[in-house]
């Protein structure tokens, strides 16, 4: 991990933190961009930096309008609140963020019922299963309105063919289609498909600036003007109307200018990390896609792993599904990858 001058938390020194790509520190250049941002009251629509960011992303991703929001969870929630009314239903992956990792927000706050669908081995939702889950029009059933997809999902890129087939299904069956694109830029960089080519299949898209792109805060929801106007209303209701948010939008702008292409470095490091761990023989690497590596460690060894890695000042996500996840990002360099492999080598030797 690189440490920068001005990092106030000395405790970060020397740690390789692979728990998530959300742990990045804003770079000095990003902080400088934030410090000089023009700002206004965004609830009045008067923050020039927020307005510029929204216009830029709408233009780049091929939508009428965009809305800057504090989190990806809120961005997805707003989309669901706009696409669905009370008593409606959305179809979603059983291990999708919009089902499993958002506190049940659509149900809790929108009275919207999720219909979870089991993922195929490649992470996609089999479209015949999706179609069979659409409820008949009958008072017994919730009204199926929306399909939510995620790309990347556990680091996996959904193919353009799959997304086009999902679009065709939604058109044929009268459903809206939302993308949780928290890591859509990872998908774009990994596949060489332009972000707007991924986005064009969807009625609404949520992108996170605070994951691999390295901004401290912020996601953007994209859609039609009408959808975004409704989402802006719900954003206020949810307490997400921010004031001089241009300071954050400036960080997001900087991230889009400087941190998109370099996602390829994260992907290459994740591949090297997976290769290195496989090379140890004793560590079961179950998957590596884009910036994520998953490994399987016997449950009874997880606490020992956590302690071993902690002593080596390496952090990984333990207790996630699959059980152990390692995510590369802006603040993990080649030395960090090597230290992680070495730490696992030590653990493997100790376990043997
Ligand atoms: C991180 C993430 C989100 C949004 O998370 P926030 O922490 O609320 O910004 C949404 N979907 C996926 C797949 C994510 O990884």
mmCIF file of C-alpha atoms and ligand atoms in Angstrom:
data_model
loop_
_atom_site.group_PDB
_atom_site.id
_atom_site.type_symbol
_atom_site.label_atom_id
_atom_site.label_comp_id
_atom_site.label_asym_id
_atom_site.label_seq_id
_atom_site.Cartn_x
_atom_site.Cartn_y
_atom_site.Cartn_z
ATOM 1 C CA UNK A 1 0.000 0.000 0.000
ATOM 2 C CA UNK A 2 1.241 3.456 -0.836
ATOM 3 C CA UNK A 3 1.093 6.082 1.838
ATOM 4 C CA UNK A 4 0.849 9.678 0.907
ATOM 5 C CA UNK A 5 2.086 12.756 2.648
ATOM 6 C CA UNK A 6 -0.745 14.166 4.654
ATOM 7 C CA UNK A 7 -2.329 10.851 5.541
ATOM 8 C CA UNK A 8 -3.484 11.589 9.046
ATOM 9 C CA UNK A 9 -4.204 8.060 10.198
ATOM 10 C CA UNK A 10 -0.768 6.657 10.934
ATOM 11 C CA UNK A 11 -2.443 3.352 11.723
ATOM 12 C CA UNK A 12 -2.910 2.761 7.997
ATOM 13 C CA UNK A 13 0.840 2.630 7.513
ATOM 14 C CA UNK A 14 2.054 -0.688 6.299
ATOM 15 C CA UNK A 15 -1.310 -2.381 5.903
ATOM 16 C CA UNK A 16 -2.330 -4.088 2.685
ATOM 17 C CA UNK A 17 -6.096 -3.755 2.768
ATOM 18 C CA UNK A 18 -7.835 -6.088 0.318
ATOM 19 C CA UNK A 19 -11.219 -6.173 2.040
ATOM 20 C CA UNK A 20 -12.875 -4.008 -0.593
ATOM 21 C CA UNK A 21 -12.177 -1.424 -3.266
ATOM 22 C CA UNK A 22 -14.056 1.050 -1.063
ATOM 23 C CA UNK A 23 -11.084 1.539 1.290
ATOM 24 C CA UNK A 24 -9.082 3.801 -1.036
ATOM 25 C CA UNK A 25 -7.733 7.110 0.198
ATOM 26 C CA UNK A 26 -8.330 10.173 -1.996
ATOM 27 C CA UNK A 27 -5.063 10.991 -3.783
ATOM 28 C CA UNK A 28 -3.343 14.332 -3.280
ATOM 29 C CA UNK A 29 -4.447 15.406 -6.775
ATOM 30 C CA UNK A 30 -8.039 14.426 -5.990
ATOM 31 C CA UNK A 31 -7.943 16.386 -2.736
ATOM 32 C CA UNK A 32 -6.602 19.394 -4.625
ATOM 33 C CA UNK A 33 -9.481 19.156 -7.115
ATOM 34 C CA UNK A 34 -11.937 18.964 -4.214
ATOM 35 C CA UNK A 35 -10.391 21.972 -2.479
ATOM 36 C CA UNK A 36 -10.838 24.232 -5.490
ATOM 37 C CA UNK A 37 -14.292 23.017 -6.624
ATOM 38 C CA UNK A 38 -17.000 25.589 -7.381
ATOM 39 C CA UNK A 39 -19.975 24.801 -5.178
ATOM 40 C CA UNK A 40 -23.575 25.850 -4.568
ATOM 41 C CA UNK A 41 -26.672 24.420 -2.896
ATOM 42 C CA UNK A 42 -27.430 21.215 -4.784
ATOM 43 C CA UNK A 43 -30.910 20.841 -3.263
ATOM 44 C CA UNK A 44 -31.707 24.026 -5.192
ATOM 45 C CA UNK A 45 -29.934 22.516 -8.220
ATOM 46 C CA UNK A 46 -27.317 25.256 -7.943
ATOM 47 C CA UNK A 47 -24.090 23.349 -7.474
ATOM 48 C CA UNK A 48 -22.113 23.829 -10.696
ATOM 49 C CA UNK A 49 -19.758 20.922 -10.003
ATOM 50 C CA UNK A 50 -22.630 18.512 -9.322
ATOM 51 C CA UNK A 51 -24.498 19.754 -12.393
ATOM 52 C CA UNK A 52 -21.384 19.312 -14.535
ATOM 53 C CA UNK A 53 -20.805 15.780 -13.252
ATOM 54 C CA UNK A 54 -24.431 14.808 -13.868
ATOM 55 C CA UNK A 55 -24.367 16.291 -17.385
ATOM 56 C CA UNK A 56 -21.066 14.608 -18.181
ATOM 57 C CA UNK A 57 -22.191 11.149 -17.130
ATOM 58 C CA UNK A 58 -25.592 11.477 -18.818
ATOM 59 C CA UNK A 59 -23.796 12.439 -22.020
ATOM 60 C CA UNK A 60 -21.069 9.797 -21.788
ATOM 61 C CA UNK A 61 -23.434 6.970 -20.880
ATOM 62 C CA UNK A 62 -26.226 7.937 -23.286
ATOM 63 C CA UNK A 63 -29.013 9.015 -20.918
ATOM 64 C CA UNK A 64 -31.215 12.127 -20.712
ATOM 65 C CA UNK A 65 -30.364 12.877 -17.120
ATOM 66 C CA UNK A 66 -28.380 11.877 -14.052
ATOM 67 C CA UNK A 67 -28.524 12.344 -10.293
ATOM 68 C CA UNK A 68 -25.595 12.481 -7.859
ATOM 69 C CA UNK A 69 -26.361 10.615 -4.640
ATOM 70 C CA UNK A 70 -24.394 9.746 -1.501
ATOM 71 C CA UNK A 71 -24.236 5.965 -1.975
ATOM 72 C CA UNK A 72 -24.824 3.147 -4.406
ATOM 73 C CA UNK A 73 -27.376 1.718 -2.018
ATOM 74 C CA UNK A 74 -29.402 4.916 -2.248
ATOM 75 C CA UNK A 75 -28.972 5.083 -6.015
ATOM 76 C CA UNK A 76 -30.352 1.551 -6.435
ATOM 77 C CA UNK A 77 -33.123 2.258 -3.927
ATOM 78 C CA UNK A 78 -34.237 5.387 -5.789
ATOM 79 C CA UNK A 79 -34.356 3.424 -9.042
ATOM 80 C CA UNK A 80 -36.516 0.741 -7.441
ATOM 81 C CA UNK A 81 -38.799 3.362 -5.850
ATOM 82 C CA UNK A 82 -39.323 4.971 -9.250
ATOM 83 C CA UNK A 83 -39.766 1.787 -11.277
ATOM 84 C CA UNK A 84 -42.058 0.106 -8.733
ATOM 85 C CA UNK A 85 -45.038 1.114 -6.611
ATOM 86 C CA UNK A 86 -46.275 -0.409 -3.366
ATOM 87 C CA UNK A 87 -47.214 -4.032 -4.029
ATOM 88 C CA UNK A 88 -45.009 -4.331 -7.096
ATOM 89 C CA UNK A 89 -42.140 -6.782 -7.427
ATOM 90 C CA UNK A 90 -38.597 -6.815 -8.786
ATOM 91 C CA UNK A 91 -36.694 -9.858 -10.005
ATOM 92 C CA UNK A 92 -33.144 -9.959 -8.676
ATOM 93 C CA UNK A 93 -30.215 -12.289 -8.108
ATOM 94 C CA UNK A 94 -30.173 -14.232 -4.863
ATOM 95 C CA UNK A 95 -26.623 -12.946 -4.265
ATOM 96 C CA UNK A 96 -27.153 -9.540 -5.825
ATOM 97 C CA UNK A 97 -26.341 -6.417 -3.871
ATOM 98 C CA UNK A 98 -29.846 -5.041 -4.549
ATOM 99 C CA UNK A 99 -31.322 -8.092 -2.841
ATOM 100 C CA UNK A 100 -28.900 -9.185 -0.177
ATOM 101 C CA UNK A 101 -26.698 -6.265 0.808
ATOM 102 C CA UNK A 102 -29.002 -3.262 0.967
ATOM 103 C CA UNK A 103 -30.854 -4.037 4.171
ATOM 104 C CA UNK A 104 -33.995 -5.008 2.299
ATOM 105 C CA UNK A 105 -34.486 -1.298 1.538
ATOM 106 C CA UNK A 106 -36.896 -1.747 -1.361
ATOM 107 C CA UNK A 107 -39.175 -3.851 0.841
ATOM 108 C CA UNK A 108 -38.653 -1.832 4.018
ATOM 109 C CA UNK A 109 -39.038 1.613 2.488
ATOM 110 C CA UNK A 110 -40.957 0.983 -0.736
ATOM 111 C CA UNK A 111 -43.228 -1.982 0.031
ATOM 112 C CA UNK A 112 -41.673 -3.577 -3.037
ATOM 113 C CA UNK A 113 -41.332 -7.352 -2.981
ATOM 114 C CA UNK A 114 -38.101 -8.922 -4.158
ATOM 115 C CA UNK A 115 -38.261 -12.185 -6.112
ATOM 116 C CA UNK A 116 -34.770 -13.655 -5.775
ATOM 117 C CA UNK A 117 -33.421 -15.821 -8.613
ATOM 118 C CA UNK A 118 -30.517 -18.270 -8.199
ATOM 119 C CA UNK A 119 -27.418 -17.276 -10.165
ATOM 120 C CA UNK A 120 -25.980 -19.546 -12.857
ATOM 121 C CA UNK A 121 -22.326 -20.554 -12.472
ATOM 122 C CA UNK A 122 -21.278 -17.545 -14.568
ATOM 123 C CA UNK A 123 -23.180 -15.192 -12.280
ATOM 124 C CA UNK A 124 -25.975 -14.448 -14.728
ATOM 125 C CA UNK A 125 -29.661 -14.977 -13.968
ATOM 126 C CA UNK A 126 -30.900 -17.653 -16.412
ATOM 127 C CA UNK A 127 -33.480 -15.807 -18.490
ATOM 128 C CA UNK A 128 -35.853 -18.774 -18.739
ATOM 129 C CA UNK A 129 -35.932 -18.849 -14.929
ATOM 130 C CA UNK A 130 -36.421 -15.087 -14.830
ATOM 131 C CA UNK A 131 -39.288 -15.330 -17.286
ATOM 132 C CA UNK A 132 -40.936 -18.166 -15.387
ATOM 133 C CA UNK A 133 -40.822 -16.024 -12.220
ATOM 134 C CA UNK A 134 -42.904 -13.231 -13.783
ATOM 135 C CA UNK A 135 -46.253 -13.369 -12.000
ATOM 136 C CA UNK A 136 -49.575 -13.663 -13.821
ATOM 137 C CA UNK A 137 -51.835 -10.608 -13.686
ATOM 138 C CA UNK A 138 -54.067 -11.720 -10.850
ATOM 139 C CA UNK A 139 -54.852 -10.216 -7.425
ATOM 140 C CA UNK A 140 -53.082 -13.149 -5.766
ATOM 141 C CA UNK A 141 -49.739 -11.912 -6.966
ATOM 142 C CA UNK A 142 -47.476 -8.929 -6.661
ATOM 143 C CA UNK A 143 -47.138 -7.088 -9.979
ATOM 144 C CA UNK A 144 -43.777 -7.923 -11.556
ATOM 145 C CA UNK A 145 -42.341 -4.658 -12.848
ATOM 146 C CA UNK A 146 -38.573 -4.726 -12.874
ATOM 147 C CA UNK A 147 -35.505 -6.870 -13.466
ATOM 148 C CA UNK A 148 -32.321 -5.807 -11.646
ATOM 149 C CA UNK A 149 -28.962 -7.000 -12.937
ATOM 150 C CA UNK A 150 -25.464 -6.426 -11.572
ATOM 151 C CA UNK A 151 -22.285 -5.940 -13.658
ATOM 152 C CA UNK A 152 -19.707 -6.830 -12.596
ATOM 153 C CA UNK A 153 -21.078 -9.419 -10.185
ATOM 154 C CA UNK A 154 -18.439 -10.895 -7.873
ATOM 155 C CA UNK A 155 -16.030 -9.422 -10.396
ATOM 156 C CA UNK A 156 -17.600 -11.259 -13.323
ATOM 157 C CA UNK A 157 -18.444 -9.390 -16.506
ATOM 158 C CA UNK A 158 -21.892 -10.011 -18.036
ATOM 159 C CA UNK A 159 -21.624 -10.487 -21.803
ATOM 160 C CA UNK A 160 -23.221 -8.045 -24.215
ATOM 161 C CA UNK A 161 -25.184 -10.984 -25.683
ATOM 162 C CA UNK A 162 -26.654 -11.738 -22.271
ATOM 163 C CA UNK A 163 -27.558 -8.103 -21.612
ATOM 164 C CA UNK A 164 -29.205 -7.820 -25.041
ATOM 165 C CA UNK A 165 -31.234 -10.977 -24.353
ATOM 166 C CA UNK A 166 -32.316 -9.566 -20.973
ATOM 167 C CA UNK A 167 -33.392 -6.366 -22.742
ATOM 168 C CA UNK A 168 -35.394 -8.380 -25.265
ATOM 169 C CA UNK A 169 -37.126 -10.289 -22.472
ATOM 170 C CA UNK A 170 -37.994 -7.089 -20.608
ATOM 171 C CA UNK A 171 -39.376 -5.474 -23.762
ATOM 172 C CA UNK A 172 -41.449 -8.548 -24.590
ATOM 173 C CA UNK A 173 -42.839 -8.866 -21.055
ATOM 174 C CA UNK A 174 -43.237 -5.185 -20.231
ATOM 175 C CA UNK A 175 -40.594 -4.998 -17.490
ATOM 176 C CA UNK A 176 -38.163 -2.201 -16.758
ATOM 177 C CA UNK A 177 -34.465 -3.126 -16.582
ATOM 178 C CA UNK A 178 -32.093 -1.623 -13.998
ATOM 179 C CA UNK A 179 -28.343 -2.102 -13.764
ATOM 180 C CA UNK A 180 -26.514 -2.014 -10.475
ATOM 181 C CA UNK A 181 -23.315 -0.916 -12.178
ATOM 182 C CA UNK A 182 -21.340 -0.270 -9.013
ATOM 183 C CA UNK A 183 -18.379 -1.691 -10.946
ATOM 184 C CA UNK A 184 -19.570 -1.097 -14.509
ATOM 185 C CA UNK A 185 -16.271 0.624 -15.338
ATOM 186 C CA UNK A 186 -14.399 -2.504 -14.294
ATOM 187 C CA UNK A 187 -16.612 -4.452 -16.717
ATOM 188 C CA UNK A 188 -15.935 -1.942 -19.486
ATOM 189 C CA UNK A 189 -12.169 -1.888 -18.997
ATOM 190 C CA UNK A 190 -11.918 -5.677 -18.671
ATOM 191 C CA UNK A 191 -14.015 -6.421 -21.758
ATOM 192 C CA UNK A 192 -12.973 -3.507 -23.966
ATOM 193 C CA UNK A 193 -16.661 -2.606 -24.376
ATOM 194 C CA UNK A 194 -17.406 1.113 -24.006
ATOM 195 C CA UNK A 195 -19.343 1.998 -20.832
ATOM 196 C CA UNK A 196 -22.211 3.435 -22.879
ATOM 197 C CA UNK A 197 -22.472 0.168 -24.829
ATOM 198 C CA UNK A 198 -23.041 -1.650 -21.554
ATOM 199 C CA UNK A 199 -25.431 1.031 -20.289
ATOM 200 C CA UNK A 200 -27.560 1.172 -23.438
ATOM 201 C CA UNK A 201 -29.443 -2.017 -22.579
ATOM 202 C CA UNK A 202 -30.915 -0.475 -19.441
ATOM 203 C CA UNK A 203 -33.697 1.924 -18.446
ATOM 204 C CA UNK A 204 -31.656 3.025 -15.455
ATOM 205 C CA UNK A 205 -28.068 2.539 -14.370
ATOM 206 C CA UNK A 206 -26.348 3.177 -11.053
ATOM 207 C CA UNK A 207 -22.584 3.697 -11.071
ATOM 208 C CA UNK A 208 -20.347 4.050 -8.000
ATOM 209 C CA UNK A 209 -17.493 6.525 -7.967
ATOM 210 C CA UNK A 210 -16.391 5.330 -4.539
ATOM 211 C CA UNK A 211 -15.341 1.792 -5.455
ATOM 212 C CA UNK A 212 -12.378 1.157 -7.728
ATOM 213 C CA UNK A 213 -12.552 4.689 -9.105
ATOM 214 C CA UNK A 214 -11.349 5.917 -5.738
ATOM 215 C CA UNK A 215 -13.630 8.873 -4.907
ATOM 216 C CA UNK A 216 -14.404 9.169 -1.197
ATOM 217 C CA UNK A 217 -18.194 9.353 -1.621
ATOM 218 C CA UNK A 218 -20.785 9.211 -4.336
ATOM 219 C CA UNK A 219 -22.789 7.328 -6.904
ATOM 220 C CA UNK A 220 -24.757 8.500 -9.909
ATOM 221 C CA UNK A 221 -28.142 7.269 -11.126
ATOM 222 C CA UNK A 222 -28.906 7.616 -14.832
ATOM 223 C CA UNK A 223 -32.209 7.450 -16.657
ATOM 224 C CA UNK A 224 -34.842 9.403 -18.525
ATOM 225 C CA UNK A 225 -35.589 12.967 -17.440
ATOM 226 C CA UNK A 226 -38.893 11.797 -15.918
ATOM 227 C CA UNK A 227 -37.188 8.986 -13.995
ATOM 228 C CA UNK A 228 -34.494 11.299 -12.649
ATOM 229 C CA UNK A 229 -37.046 13.960 -11.639
ATOM 230 C CA UNK A 230 -38.908 11.337 -9.603
ATOM 231 C CA UNK A 231 -35.625 9.987 -8.204
ATOM 232 C CA UNK A 232 -34.644 13.510 -7.096
ATOM 233 C CA UNK A 233 -37.873 13.718 -5.127
ATOM 234 C CA UNK A 234 -37.206 10.335 -3.475
ATOM 235 C CA UNK A 235 -33.598 11.316 -2.793
ATOM 236 C CA UNK A 236 -34.876 14.211 -0.661
ATOM 237 C CA UNK A 237 -37.414 11.957 1.052
ATOM 238 C CA UNK A 238 -34.609 9.501 1.868
ATOM 239 C CA UNK A 239 -32.506 12.286 3.355
ATOM 240 C CA UNK A 240 -30.013 12.257 0.500
ATOM 241 C CA UNK A 241 -30.351 15.882 -0.605
ATOM 242 C CA UNK A 242 -26.852 17.275 -0.092
ATOM 243 C CA UNK A 243 -25.906 20.943 -0.105
ATOM 244 C CA UNK A 244 -22.413 22.000 -1.279
ATOM 245 C CA UNK A 245 -21.886 18.543 -2.710
ATOM 246 C CA UNK A 246 -19.644 19.900 -5.473
ATOM 247 C CA UNK A 247 -16.651 19.115 -3.290
ATOM 248 C CA UNK A 248 -17.598 15.455 -3.699
ATOM 249 C CA UNK A 249 -18.578 15.788 -7.343
ATOM 250 C CA UNK A 250 -15.129 17.234 -8.031
ATOM 251 C CA UNK A 251 -13.569 14.088 -6.593
ATOM 252 C CA UNK A 252 -15.836 11.991 -8.812
ATOM 253 C CA UNK A 253 -14.898 14.076 -11.854
ATOM 254 C CA UNK A 254 -11.226 13.637 -11.075
ATOM 255 C CA UNK A 255 -11.771 9.887 -10.696
ATOM 256 C CA UNK A 256 -13.427 9.679 -14.120
ATOM 257 C CA UNK A 257 -10.524 11.607 -15.678
ATOM 258 C CA UNK A 258 -7.711 9.695 -14.007
ATOM 259 C CA UNK A 259 -8.820 6.394 -12.527
ATOM 260 C CA UNK A 260 -10.782 4.557 -15.212
ATOM 261 C CA UNK A 261 -8.027 3.234 -17.496
ATOM 262 C CA UNK A 262 -5.918 2.217 -14.521
ATOM 263 C CA UNK A 263 -8.566 -0.295 -13.424
ATOM 264 C CA UNK A 264 -6.684 -2.592 -15.831
ATOM 265 C CA UNK A 265 -3.782 -2.497 -13.331
ATOM 266 C CA UNK A 266 -6.106 -3.701 -10.565
ATOM 267 C CA UNK A 267 -7.304 -6.529 -12.781
ATOM 268 C CA UNK A 268 -3.731 -7.540 -13.644
ATOM 269 C CA UNK A 269 -2.771 -7.485 -9.956
ATOM 270 C CA UNK A 270 -5.788 -9.601 -9.019
ATOM 271 C CA UNK A 271 -4.736 -12.131 -11.667
ATOM 272 C CA UNK A 272 -1.169 -12.154 -10.296
ATOM 273 C CA UNK A 273 -2.485 -12.523 -6.777
ATOM 274 C CA UNK A 274 -4.662 -15.485 -7.811
ATOM 275 C CA UNK A 275 -1.734 -17.094 -9.657
ATOM 276 C CA UNK A 276 0.537 -16.605 -6.674
ATOM 277 C CA UNK A 277 -1.988 -18.116 -4.280
ATOM 278 C CA UNK A 278 -2.636 -21.067 -6.596
ATOM 279 C CA UNK A 279 1.104 -21.555 -6.825
ATOM 280 C CA UNK A 280 1.220 -22.232 -3.087
ATOM 281 C CA UNK A 281 -0.701 -25.465 -3.708
ATOM 282 C CA UNK A 282 -2.491 -25.338 -0.361
ATOM 283 C CA UNK A 283 -4.833 -22.398 -1.010
ATOM 284 C CA UNK A 284 -8.057 -23.111 -2.944
ATOM 285 C CA UNK A 285 -8.643 -20.184 -5.270
ATOM 286 C CA UNK A 286 -12.254 -20.597 -6.386
ATOM 287 C CA UNK A 287 -12.502 -17.617 -8.736
ATOM 288 C CA UNK A 288 -10.708 -14.545 -10.036
ATOM 289 C CA UNK A 289 -12.431 -12.038 -12.247
ATOM 290 C CA UNK A 290 -11.518 -8.375 -12.810
ATOM 291 C CA UNK A 291 -10.381 -7.036 -9.422
ATOM 292 C CA UNK A 292 -11.700 -9.824 -7.195
ATOM 293 C CA UNK A 293 -10.204 -13.058 -5.933
ATOM 294 C CA UNK A 294 -12.207 -15.585 -3.926
ATOM 295 C CA UNK A 295 -10.658 -18.393 -1.949
ATOM 296 C CA UNK A 296 -12.110 -21.222 0.057
ATOM 297 C CA UNK A 297 -10.665 -21.849 3.491
ATOM 298 C CA UNK A 298 -12.166 -24.471 5.820
ATOM 299 C CA UNK A 299 -14.491 -22.673 8.230
ATOM 300 C CA UNK A 300 -12.574 -23.882 11.271
ATOM 301 C CA UNK A 301 -9.381 -22.290 9.870
ATOM 302 C CA UNK A 302 -10.870 -18.840 9.211
ATOM 303 C CA UNK A 303 -10.055 -17.380 12.624
ATOM 304 C CA UNK A 304 -6.475 -18.632 12.375
ATOM 305 C CA UNK A 305 -6.234 -17.084 8.918
ATOM 306 C CA UNK A 306 -7.508 -13.770 10.183
ATOM 307 C CA UNK A 307 -4.955 -13.734 13.009
ATOM 308 C CA UNK A 308 -2.112 -14.807 10.751
ATOM 309 C CA UNK A 309 -2.866 -12.135 8.169
ATOM 310 C CA UNK A 310 -3.335 -9.501 10.845
ATOM 311 C CA UNK A 311 0.138 -10.211 12.175
ATOM 312 C CA UNK A 312 1.420 -9.701 8.610
ATOM 313 C CA UNK A 313 -0.652 -6.496 8.397
ATOM 314 C CA UNK A 314 -2.823 -7.852 5.584
ATOM 315 C CA UNK A 315 -6.596 -7.500 5.642
ATOM 316 C CA UNK A 316 -9.030 -9.538 3.551
ATOM 317 C CA UNK A 317 -12.816 -9.912 3.768
ATOM 318 C CA UNK A 318 -13.673 -13.000 5.790
ATOM 319 C CA UNK A 319 -17.200 -14.286 6.202
ATOM 320 C CA UNK A 320 -18.414 -12.894 2.916
ATOM 321 C CA UNK A 321 -19.893 -15.262 0.336
ATOM 322 C CA UNK A 322 -17.818 -16.999 -0.955
ATOM 323 C CA UNK A 323 -16.007 -17.171 2.354
ATOM 324 C CA UNK A 324 -12.831 -15.162 1.701
ATOM 325 C CA UNK A 325 -12.626 -12.256 -0.738
ATOM 326 C CA UNK A 326 -9.618 -10.206 -1.788
ATOM 327 C CA UNK A 327 -10.144 -7.056 -3.839
ATOM 328 C CA UNK A 328 -7.418 -5.044 -5.560
ATOM 329 C CA UNK A 329 -7.668 -1.269 -5.919
ATOM 330 C CA UNK A 330 -5.850 2.039 -6.215
ATOM 331 C CA UNK A 331 -3.963 1.594 -2.955
ATOM 332 C CA UNK A 332 -2.668 -1.939 -3.566
ATOM 333 C CA UNK A 333 0.630 -1.990 -5.433
ATOM 334 C CA UNK A 334 2.838 -4.849 -6.650
ATOM 335 C CA UNK A 335 4.632 -5.028 -3.310
ATOM 336 C CA UNK A 336 1.261 -5.338 -1.575
ATOM 337 C CA UNK A 337 0.332 -8.256 -3.823
ATOM 338 C CA UNK A 338 3.633 -9.981 -3.058
ATOM 339 C CA UNK A 339 3.277 -9.413 0.692
ATOM 340 C CA UNK A 340 -0.187 -10.935 0.555
ATOM 341 C CA UNK A 341 1.075 -14.014 -1.272
ATOM 342 C CA UNK A 342 3.916 -14.323 1.263
ATOM 343 C CA UNK A 343 1.483 -14.012 4.160
ATOM 344 C CA UNK A 344 -0.674 -16.797 2.709
ATOM 345 C CA UNK A 345 2.460 -18.891 2.170
ATOM 346 C CA UNK A 346 3.169 -18.551 5.873
ATOM 347 C CA UNK A 347 -0.385 -19.529 6.721
ATOM 348 C CA UNK A 348 -0.250 -22.542 4.399
ATOM 349 C CA UNK A 349 3.034 -23.680 5.986
ATOM 350 C CA UNK A 350 1.542 -23.293 9.459
ATOM 351 C CA UNK A 351 -1.601 -25.253 8.420
ATOM 352 C CA UNK A 352 0.364 -28.099 6.837
HETATM 353 C C1 LIG B 1 -20.795 -1.226 -3.116
HETATM 354 C C2 LIG B 1 -21.905 -1.698 -3.958
HETATM 355 C C3 LIG B 1 -23.109 -0.994 -4.038
HETATM 356 C C4 LIG B 1 -23.384 0.277 -3.285
HETATM 357 O O1 LIG B 1 -22.770 0.378 -2.091
HETATM 358 P P1 LIG B 1 -22.675 1.690 -1.205
HETATM 359 O O2 LIG B 1 -21.720 1.266 -0.184
HETATM 360 O O3 LIG B 1 -24.039 1.950 -0.710
HETATM 361 O O4 LIG B 1 -22.178 2.816 -2.059
HETATM 362 C C5 LIG B 1 -24.080 -1.495 -4.856
HETATM 363 N N1 LIG B 1 -23.895 -2.606 -5.567
HETATM 364 C C6 LIG B 1 -22.754 -3.297 -5.536
HETATM 365 C C7 LIG B 1 -22.599 -4.507 -6.377
HETATM 366 C C8 LIG B 1 -21.717 -2.873 -4.722
HETATM 367 O O5 LIG B 1 -20.589 -3.570 -4.670
#
